[in-house]
Amino acid sequence: MNKHHPANNVTPKGDYLKNKNVWLAVTGSVSCVETVGIARELLRYGANVTIVANRAALELVGEKALEFACGKPIIKEITGQVEHVIAGHDADLLIIAPCCATSLGKMVHGIGDNPPMLVALTCIGAKTPMIVAPAMDRNMANSKIIKQNLKEVRKFATVLEPIMVEGKAKLPSKFRITAEACKVAGSNELKKINF
């Protein structure tokens, strides 16, 4: 990243994620418009943020906005650089925010048909710490299938419960997601705190 890029000049709030490689996977929920703010908040705590997005997410939030947020090109396809394999070795933390219902099911059933899911499956195998923040319609969130999928995801990831308002299971705030990231991947003193 260019040293003059605005992503290098965010006002720091702490160093809990200093030198941590945080991969932020973005899937096709309208909540993905919040991802720019999430990425910037992670940067404020010292994280090196890599964004990986699927096609559905990029129909809802612009690629250039995501690139601006983290200060480098996003991963929108898997190339000969095998980006998902790199994630398994490089990532100190994977955050899937938002995680739509479709991606939740794919992750549980091992379907890696897009970049975020390939990264997720590789990180699961590598035992990389993960945070999953589901966001969808309330009726979808209340379905037995989604509840069962979330039960399975809790076996390998921290699940941040959505905020139920306006008939939707909305993404937690960028502050809540970042606080959990600091707890999961940051210093040991934070691991004892319940947010």
Coordinates of N, CA and C in Angstrom, one line a residue:
M1 N 0.8 -1.2 0.0 CA 0.0 0.0 0.0 C 0.9 1.2 0.0
N2 N 0.5 2.2 -0.8 CA 1.3 3.5 -0.9 C 1.2 4.2 0.5
K3 N 2.3 4.7 0.9 CA 2.3 5.4 2.2 C 1.5 6.6 2.3
H4 N 1.1 7.2 1.1 CA 0.3 8.3 1.1 C -1.2 8.0 1.0
H5 N -1.5 6.8 0.8 CA -3.0 6.4 0.7 C -3.7 6.7 2.0
P6 N -4.9 7.2 1.9 CA -5.7 7.6 3.1 C -5.8 6.4 4.1
A7 N -5.8 5.2 3.6 CA -5.9 4.0 4.6 C -4.7 4.0 5.5
N8 N -3.6 4.6 5.1 CA -2.4 4.7 6.0 C -2.5 5.9 7.0
N9 N -3.5 6.7 6.8 CA -3.6 7.9 7.6 C -4.8 8.0 8.5
V10 N -5.4 6.8 8.8 CA -6.5 6.9 9.7 C -6.1 7.2 11.1
T11 N -7.0 7.8 11.9 CA -6.6 8.2 13.2 C -6.6 7.0 14.1
P12 N -5.5 6.6 14.7 CA -5.4 5.4 15.5 C -6.2 5.5 16.7
K13 N -6.8 4.4 17.1 CA -7.6 4.3 18.4 C -6.9 3.3 19.4
G14 N -6.0 2.5 18.9 CA -5.3 1.6 19.7 C -4.4 0.7 18.8
D15 N -3.7 -0.2 19.5 CA -2.8 -1.1 18.7 C -3.1 -2.6 19.0
Y16 N -4.3 -2.9 19.4 CA -4.7 -4.3 19.7 C -4.5 -5.2 18.5
L17 N -4.6 -4.7 17.3 CA -4.5 -5.5 16.1 C -3.2 -5.2 15.3
K18 N -2.3 -4.5 16.0 CA -1.0 -4.1 15.3 C -0.3 -5.4 14.7
N19 N 0.0 -5.2 13.4 CA 0.7 -6.3 12.7 C -0.1 -7.6 12.5
K20 N -1.4 -7.5 12.7 CA -2.3 -8.7 12.5 C -2.8 -8.6 11.1
N21 N -2.8 -9.7 10.4 CA -3.4 -9.8 9.1 C -4.8 -10.3 9.2
V22 N -5.7 -9.3 9.0 CA -7.2 -9.6 9.2 C -7.8 -9.6 7.8
W23 N -8.3 -10.8 7.4 CA -9.0 -11.0 6.2 C -10.5 -10.7 6.4
L24 N -11.1 -9.9 5.6 CA -12.5 -9.5 5.7 C -13.2 -10.0 4.5
A25 N -14.1 -11.0 4.7 CA -14.8 -11.6 3.6 C -16.2 -11.0 3.6
V26 N -16.6 -10.6 2.4 CA -17.9 -9.9 2.2 C -18.8 -10.7 1.3
T27 N -20.0 -11.0 1.8 CA -20.9 -11.8 1.0 C -22.2 -11.0 0.7
G28 N -23.1 -11.6 -0.1 CA -24.2 -10.9 -0.7 C -25.4 -10.6 0.1
S29 N -25.2 -9.8 1.2 CA -26.3 -9.2 1.9 C -26.2 -7.7 1.7
V30 N -27.3 -7.0 1.7 CA -27.3 -5.6 1.5 C -26.5 -4.9 2.6
S31 N -26.3 -5.6 3.7 CA -25.4 -5.1 4.8 C -24.0 -4.9 4.4
C32 N -23.6 -5.4 3.3 CA -22.2 -5.3 2.8 C -21.8 -3.8 2.6
V33 N -22.8 -2.9 2.5 CA -22.5 -1.5 2.4 C -21.8 -1.0 3.6
E34 N -21.9 -1.7 4.7 CA -21.2 -1.3 6.0 C -19.7 -1.7 6.0
T35 N -19.3 -2.5 5.0 CA -18.0 -3.1 5.0 C -16.9 -2.0 5.0
V36 N -17.1 -1.0 4.3 CA -16.1 0.1 4.2 C -15.8 0.6 5.6
G37 N -16.8 0.9 6.4 CA -16.6 1.3 7.8 C -16.0 0.3 8.6
I38 N -16.3 -1.0 8.4 CA -15.7 -2.0 9.2 C -14.2 -2.1 8.9
A39 N -13.8 -2.1 7.7 CA -12.4 -2.1 7.3 C -11.6 -0.9 7.9
R40 N -12.2 0.3 7.8 CA -11.5 1.4 8.3 C -11.3 1.3 9.8
E41 N -12.4 0.8 10.5 CA -12.3 0.7 12.0 C -11.2 -0.3 12.3
L42 N -11.1 -1.4 11.6 CA -10.0 -2.4 11.9 C -8.6 -1.7 11.7
L43 N -8.5 -0.9 10.6 CA -7.2 -0.2 10.4 C -6.9 0.7 11.6
R44 N -7.9 1.3 12.2 CA -7.6 2.2 13.3 C -7.0 1.5 14.5
Y45 N -7.1 0.2 14.6 CA -6.5 -0.6 15.6 C -5.3 -1.3 15.2
G46 N -4.8 -0.9 14.0 CA -3.5 -1.4 13.5 C -3.5 -2.6 12.6
A47 N -4.7 -3.1 12.3 CA -4.8 -4.3 11.4 C -4.3 -4.0 10.0
N48 N -3.8 -5.0 9.4 CA -3.5 -5.1 7.9 C -4.7 -5.8 7.3
V49 N -5.6 -5.1 6.6 CA -6.8 -5.6 6.2 C -6.8 -6.0 4.7
T50 N -7.2 -7.3 4.4 CA -7.4 -7.8 3.1 C -8.8 -8.1 2.9
I51 N -9.4 -7.6 1.8 CA -10.9 -7.8 1.6 C -11.0 -8.8 0.4
V52 N -11.9 -9.8 0.7 CA -12.2 -10.8 -0.3 C -13.8 -10.7 -0.5
A53 N -14.2 -10.6 -1.7 CA -15.7 -10.4 -1.9 C -16.2 -11.3 -3.0
N54 N -17.5 -11.7 -2.9 CA -18.1 -12.5 -4.0 C -18.8 -11.6 -4.9
R55 N -19.3 -12.1 -6.0 CA -20.0 -11.3 -7.0 C -21.2 -10.7 -6.5
A56 N -22.0 -11.4 -5.7 CA -23.2 -10.8 -5.1 C -22.9 -9.6 -4.3
A57 N -21.8 -9.6 -3.5 CA -21.5 -8.5 -2.7 C -21.1 -7.3 -3.6
L58 N -20.4 -7.6 -4.6 CA -19.9 -6.5 -5.5 C -21.1 -5.9 -6.3
E59 N -22.2 -6.5 -6.4 CA -23.4 -5.9 -7.0 C -24.0 -4.9 -6.1
L60 N -23.7 -5.0 -4.8 CA -24.3 -4.1 -3.8 C -23.3 -3.0 -3.3
V61 N -22.0 -3.3 -3.3 CA -21.1 -2.3 -2.8 C -19.9 -2.3 -3.9
G62 N -19.5 -1.1 -4.2 CA -18.5 -0.9 -5.3 C -17.1 -1.5 -4.9
E63 N -16.5 -2.1 -5.9 CA -15.1 -2.6 -5.8 C -14.2 -1.5 -5.4
K64 N -14.3 -0.3 -6.0 CA -13.4 0.8 -5.7 C -13.6 1.3 -4.2
A65 N -14.8 1.3 -3.7 CA -15.0 1.7 -2.3 C -14.3 0.7 -1.4
L66 N -14.4 -0.6 -1.7 CA -13.7 -1.6 -0.8 C -12.2 -1.5 -0.9
E67 N -11.7 -1.2 -2.1 CA -10.3 -1.0 -2.3 C -9.8 0.2 -1.6
F68 N -10.6 1.3 -1.6 CA -10.2 2.5 -0.9 C -10.2 2.2 0.6
A69 N -11.2 1.4 1.1 CA -11.3 1.1 2.5 C -10.0 0.5 3.1
C70 N -9.5 -0.5 2.4 CA -8.3 -1.2 2.9 C -7.0 -0.7 2.3
G71 N -7.0 0.1 1.2 CA -5.8 0.6 0.7 C -5.1 -0.3 -0.3
K72 N -5.7 -1.3 -0.8 CA -5.1 -2.2 -1.7 C -6.2 -3.0 -2.5
P73 N -5.8 -3.6 -3.7 CA -6.8 -4.3 -4.5 C -7.5 -5.4 -3.6
I74 N -8.8 -5.5 -3.9 CA -9.5 -6.6 -3.2 C -9.4 -7.9 -4.0
I75 N -9.7 -9.0 -3.4 CA -9.7 -10.3 -4.0 C -11.1 -10.6 -4.4
K76 N -11.4 -10.7 -5.7 CA -12.7 -10.9 -6.2 C -12.8 -12.2 -7.1
E77 N -11.6 -12.8 -7.3 CA -11.5 -14.1 -8.0 C -10.2 -14.8 -7.5
I78 N -10.3 -16.1 -7.6 CA -9.1 -16.8 -7.3 C -8.3 -17.0 -8.5
T79 N -7.0 -16.6 -8.5 CA -6.1 -16.7 -9.7 C -5.1 -17.8 -9.4
G80 N -4.1 -17.7 -10.3 CA -2.9 -18.6 -10.1 C -2.1 -18.3 -8.9
Q81 N -2.4 -17.2 -8.2 CA -1.7 -16.9 -7.0 C -2.3 -17.6 -5.8
V82 N -3.4 -18.4 -6.0 CA -4.1 -19.2 -5.0 C -4.3 -18.4 -3.7
E83 N -5.0 -17.4 -3.9 CA -5.2 -16.4 -2.7 C -5.8 -17.1 -1.5
H84 N -6.7 -18.1 -1.7 CA -7.3 -18.8 -0.6 C -6.2 -19.6 0.2
V85 N -5.3 -20.2 -0.5 CA -4.2 -20.9 0.2 C -3.3 -19.9 1.0
I86 N -3.1 -18.8 0.4 CA -2.3 -17.7 1.1 C -3.0 -17.3 2.4
A87 N -4.3 -17.2 2.3 CA -5.1 -16.8 3.5 C -4.9 -17.8 4.6
G88 N -4.9 -19.1 4.3 CA -4.7 -20.2 5.3 C -3.4 -20.1 6.0
H89 N -2.4 -19.5 5.3 CA -1.0 -19.3 6.0 C -0.9 -17.9 6.6
D90 N -1.5 -16.9 6.0 CA -1.3 -15.5 6.3 C -2.2 -14.9 7.3
A91 N -3.5 -15.4 7.3 CA -4.5 -14.7 8.1 C -4.3 -15.0 9.6
D92 N -4.3 -13.9 10.4 CA -4.4 -14.1 11.9 C -5.8 -14.2 12.3
L93 N -6.7 -13.7 11.5 CA -8.2 -13.6 11.8 C -8.9 -13.5 10.5
L94 N -10.0 -14.3 10.3 CA -10.9 -14.1 9.2 C -12.3 -13.6 9.8
I95 N -12.8 -12.5 9.2 CA -14.1 -12.0 9.6 C -15.0 -12.1 8.4
I96 N -16.1 -12.8 8.5 CA -17.1 -12.8 7.4 C -18.2 -11.9 7.9
A97 N -18.3 -10.7 7.3 CA -19.3 -9.7 7.7 C -19.6 -8.8 6.4
P98 N -20.8 -8.9 6.0 CA -21.9 -9.8 6.5 C -21.7 -11.2 5.9
C99 N -22.3 -12.1 6.6 CA -22.4 -13.5 6.2 C -23.9 -13.8 5.8
C100 N -24.2 -13.8 4.5 CA -25.6 -14.1 4.1 C -26.0 -15.5 4.4
A101 N -27.2 -15.8 4.3 CA -27.8 -17.1 4.5 C -27.1 -18.2 3.6
T102 N -27.0 -17.8 2.3 CA -26.4 -18.7 1.3 C -25.0 -19.1 1.7
S103 N -24.2 -18.1 2.0 CA -22.8 -18.3 2.4 C -22.7 -19.1 3.7
L104 N -23.6 -18.9 4.6 CA -23.6 -19.7 5.8 C -23.8 -21.2 5.5
G105 N -24.8 -21.5 4.7 CA -25.0 -22.9 4.2 C -23.8 -23.5 3.5
K106 N -23.2 -22.7 2.6 CA -22.1 -23.2 1.8 C -20.9 -23.5 2.8
M107 N -20.7 -22.6 3.7 CA -19.6 -22.9 4.6 C -19.8 -24.1 5.4
V108 N -21.0 -24.3 5.9 CA -21.3 -25.5 6.8 C -21.1 -26.8 5.9
H109 N -21.5 -26.7 4.7 CA -21.5 -27.9 3.8 C -20.2 -28.0 2.9
G110 N -19.2 -27.2 3.2 CA -18.0 -27.3 2.5 C -18.0 -26.9 1.0
I111 N -18.9 -26.0 0.6 CA -19.0 -25.6 -0.8 C -18.1 -24.3 -1.0
G112 N -17.1 -24.5 -1.7 CA -16.1 -23.4 -2.0 C -16.2 -22.9 -3.4
D113 N -17.4 -22.3 -3.8 CA -17.6 -22.0 -5.2 C -17.4 -20.5 -5.4
N114 N -16.8 -19.7 -4.4 CA -16.5 -18.3 -4.7 C -15.4 -17.9 -3.7
P115 N -14.7 -16.8 -4.0 CA -13.5 -16.5 -3.2 C -13.8 -16.5 -1.6
P116 N -14.8 -15.8 -1.1 CA -15.0 -15.8 0.3 C -15.1 -17.2 0.9
M117 N -15.8 -18.1 0.2 CA -16.0 -19.4 0.7 C -14.8 -20.3 0.6
L118 N -14.0 -20.1 -0.4 CA -12.7 -20.8 -0.5 C -11.8 -20.4 0.6
V119 N -11.7 -19.1 0.9 CA -10.9 -18.5 2.0 C -11.4 -19.1 3.3
A120 N -12.7 -19.1 3.5 CA -13.3 -19.6 4.8 C -12.9 -21.1 5.0
L121 N -13.1 -21.9 3.9 CA -12.8 -23.3 4.1 C -11.4 -23.6 4.4
T122 N -10.5 -22.8 3.7 CA -9.1 -22.9 4.0 C -8.7 -22.5 5.4
C123 N -9.3 -21.4 5.8 CA -9.0 -20.9 7.2 C -9.6 -21.9 8.3
I124 N -10.7 -22.5 8.0 CA -11.3 -23.5 8.9 C -10.3 -24.7 9.0
G125 N -9.7 -25.1 7.9 CA -8.7 -26.2 7.9 C -7.5 -25.8 8.6
A126 N -7.1 -24.5 8.5 CA -5.9 -24.0 9.1 C -6.1 -23.7 10.6
K127 N -7.3 -23.8 11.1 CA -7.7 -23.4 12.4 C -7.4 -21.9 12.7
T128 N -7.6 -21.1 11.7 CA -7.5 -19.6 11.8 C -8.7 -19.1 12.7
P129 N -8.5 -18.3 13.6 CA -9.6 -17.7 14.4 C -10.6 -17.0 13.4
M130 N -11.9 -17.2 13.6 CA -12.9 -16.7 12.7 C -14.0 -16.0 13.5
I131 N -14.5 -14.9 12.9 CA -15.7 -14.2 13.4 C -16.7 -14.3 12.2
V132 N -17.9 -14.7 12.5 CA -19.0 -14.7 11.5 C -20.1 -13.8 12.0
A133 N -20.5 -12.9 11.1 CA -21.6 -11.9 11.5 C -22.7 -12.1 10.5
P134 N -23.7 -12.9 10.8 CA -24.8 -13.1 9.8 C -25.7 -11.9 9.7
A135 N -26.2 -11.7 8.5 CA -27.2 -10.6 8.3 C -28.1 -11.1 7.2
M136 N -29.5 -11.0 7.5 CA -30.5 -11.4 6.5 C -31.8 -11.0 7.0
D137 N -32.9 -11.4 6.3 CA -34.2 -11.1 6.7 C -34.5 -11.9 8.0
R138 N -35.4 -11.3 8.9 CA -35.7 -12.0 10.2 C -36.3 -13.4 10.0
N139 N -37.2 -13.6 9.0 CA -37.8 -14.9 8.8 C -36.7 -15.9 8.4
M140 N -35.8 -15.5 7.6 CA -34.7 -16.4 7.3 C -33.9 -16.7 8.5
A141 N -33.5 -15.7 9.3 CA -32.7 -15.9 10.5 C -33.4 -16.8 11.5
N142 N -34.8 -16.8 11.5 CA -35.6 -17.6 12.4 C -35.8 -19.0 11.9
S143 N -35.4 -19.3 10.7 CA -35.7 -20.7 10.2 C -34.8 -21.7 10.9
K144 N -35.4 -22.9 11.0 CA -34.7 -24.0 11.6 C -33.3 -24.3 10.9
I145 N -33.3 -24.2 9.6 CA -32.1 -24.5 8.8 C -31.0 -23.5 9.2
I146 N -31.3 -22.3 9.2 CA -30.3 -21.3 9.5 C -29.8 -21.5 10.9
K147 N -30.8 -21.7 11.9 CA -30.4 -21.9 13.3 C -29.4 -23.2 13.4
Q148 N -29.7 -24.2 12.6 CA -28.9 -25.4 12.6 C -27.5 -25.1 12.0
N149 N -27.5 -24.3 10.9 CA -26.2 -23.9 10.3 C -25.4 -23.1 11.3
L150 N -26.0 -22.2 12.0 CA -25.3 -21.3 13.0 C -24.7 -22.2 14.1
K151 N -25.5 -23.2 14.5 CA -25.0 -24.1 15.6 C -23.7 -24.8 15.1
E152 N -23.7 -25.2 13.8 CA -22.5 -25.9 13.3 C -21.3 -24.9 13.2
V153 N -21.6 -23.6 12.8 CA -20.5 -22.6 12.6 C -19.9 -22.3 14.0
R154 N -20.7 -22.3 15.0 CA -20.2 -22.1 16.4 C -19.1 -23.1 16.8
K155 N -19.0 -24.2 16.1 CA -18.0 -25.2 16.4 C -16.6 -24.7 16.0
F156 N -16.5 -23.8 15.1 CA -15.2 -23.4 14.6 C -15.1 -21.8 14.5
A157 N -16.1 -21.1 14.9 CA -16.0 -19.6 14.8 C -16.8 -19.0 15.9
T158 N -16.5 -17.7 16.1 CA -17.3 -16.9 17.0 C -18.4 -16.3 16.2
V159 N -19.6 -16.4 16.6 CA -20.7 -15.9 15.9 C -21.2 -14.6 16.6
L160 N -21.3 -13.5 15.9 CA -21.8 -12.3 16.4 C -23.3 -12.3 16.0
E161 N -24.1 -12.3 17.0 CA -25.6 -12.3 16.8 C -26.0 -11.0 16.1
P162 N -26.9 -11.2 15.1 CA -27.4 -10.0 14.4 C -28.3 -9.1 15.3
I163 N -28.5 -7.9 15.0 CA -29.4 -7.0 15.7 C -30.7 -7.1 15.0
M164 N -31.8 -7.5 15.7 CA -33.1 -7.7 15.2 C -33.9 -6.4 15.2
V165 N -34.0 -5.7 14.1 CA -34.8 -4.5 14.0 C -35.4 -4.4 12.6
E166 N -36.6 -3.8 12.5 CA -37.2 -3.5 11.2 C -37.4 -4.7 10.4
G167 N -37.7 -5.9 11.0 CA -37.9 -7.1 10.3 C -36.7 -7.7 9.7
K168 N -35.5 -7.3 10.1 CA -34.3 -7.8 9.6 C -33.3 -8.2 10.7
A169 N -32.5 -9.1 10.4 CA -31.4 -9.5 11.3 C -30.2 -8.8 10.8
K170 N -29.9 -7.6 11.3 CA -28.9 -6.7 10.8 C -27.5 -6.9 11.4
L171 N -26.6 -6.5 10.6 CA -25.2 -6.6 11.0 C -24.9 -5.8 12.2
P172 N -24.1 -6.4 13.2 CA -23.7 -5.6 14.4 C -22.9 -4.4 13.9
S173 N -22.7 -3.4 14.7 CA -22.0 -2.2 14.3 C -20.5 -2.5 14.1
K174 N -19.9 -1.6 13.3 CA -18.5 -1.7 13.0 C -17.7 -1.7 14.3
F175 N -18.2 -1.0 15.3 CA -17.5 -1.0 16.6 C -17.6 -2.3 17.4
R176 N -18.7 -2.9 17.3 CA -18.9 -4.3 17.9 C -18.1 -5.3 17.2
I177 N -18.0 -5.3 15.9 CA -17.3 -6.2 15.1 C -15.8 -6.0 15.4
T178 N -15.3 -4.8 15.5 CA -13.9 -4.5 15.7 C -13.5 -4.9 17.2
A179 N -14.4 -4.6 18.1 CA -14.1 -5.0 19.5 C -13.9 -6.5 19.6
E180 N -14.8 -7.3 18.9 CA -14.6 -8.7 18.9 C -13.4 -9.2 18.2
A181 N -13.0 -8.5 17.2 CA -11.7 -8.8 16.5 C -10.5 -8.5 17.4
C182 N -10.6 -7.4 18.1 CA -9.5 -7.1 19.1 C -9.4 -8.2 20.2
K183 N -10.6 -8.7 20.6 CA -10.6 -9.7 21.6 C -10.1 -11.1 21.1
V184 N -10.5 -11.4 19.9 CA -10.2 -12.8 19.3 C -8.7 -12.8 18.8
A185 N -8.3 -11.7 18.2 CA -6.9 -11.8 17.6 C -5.9 -10.9 18.3
G186 N -6.4 -10.1 19.3 CA -5.5 -9.1 19.9 C -4.9 -9.7 21.2
S187 N -4.6 -8.8 22.1 CA -3.8 -9.2 23.3 C -4.6 -10.1 24.2
N188 N -3.9 -10.9 25.0 CA -4.6 -11.9 25.9 C -5.4 -11.2 26.9
E189 N -5.1 -10.0 27.3 CA -5.9 -9.3 28.4 C -7.3 -9.0 27.9
L190 N -7.6 -8.9 26.6 CA -8.9 -8.7 26.1 C -9.8 -10.0 26.0
K191 N -9.1 -11.1 26.0 CA -9.8 -12.4 25.8 C -10.8 -12.7 27.0
K192 N -10.5 -12.0 28.1 CA -11.4 -12.3 29.3 C -12.6 -11.4 29.4
I193 N -12.7 -10.4 28.5 CA -13.8 -9.4 28.5 C -15.0 -9.9 27.7
N194 N -16.2 -9.8 28.3 CA -17.4 -10.1 27.6 C -18.0 -8.8 27.1
F195 N -18.2 -8.7 25.8 CA -18.8 -7.5 25.2 C -20.3 -7.6 25.2

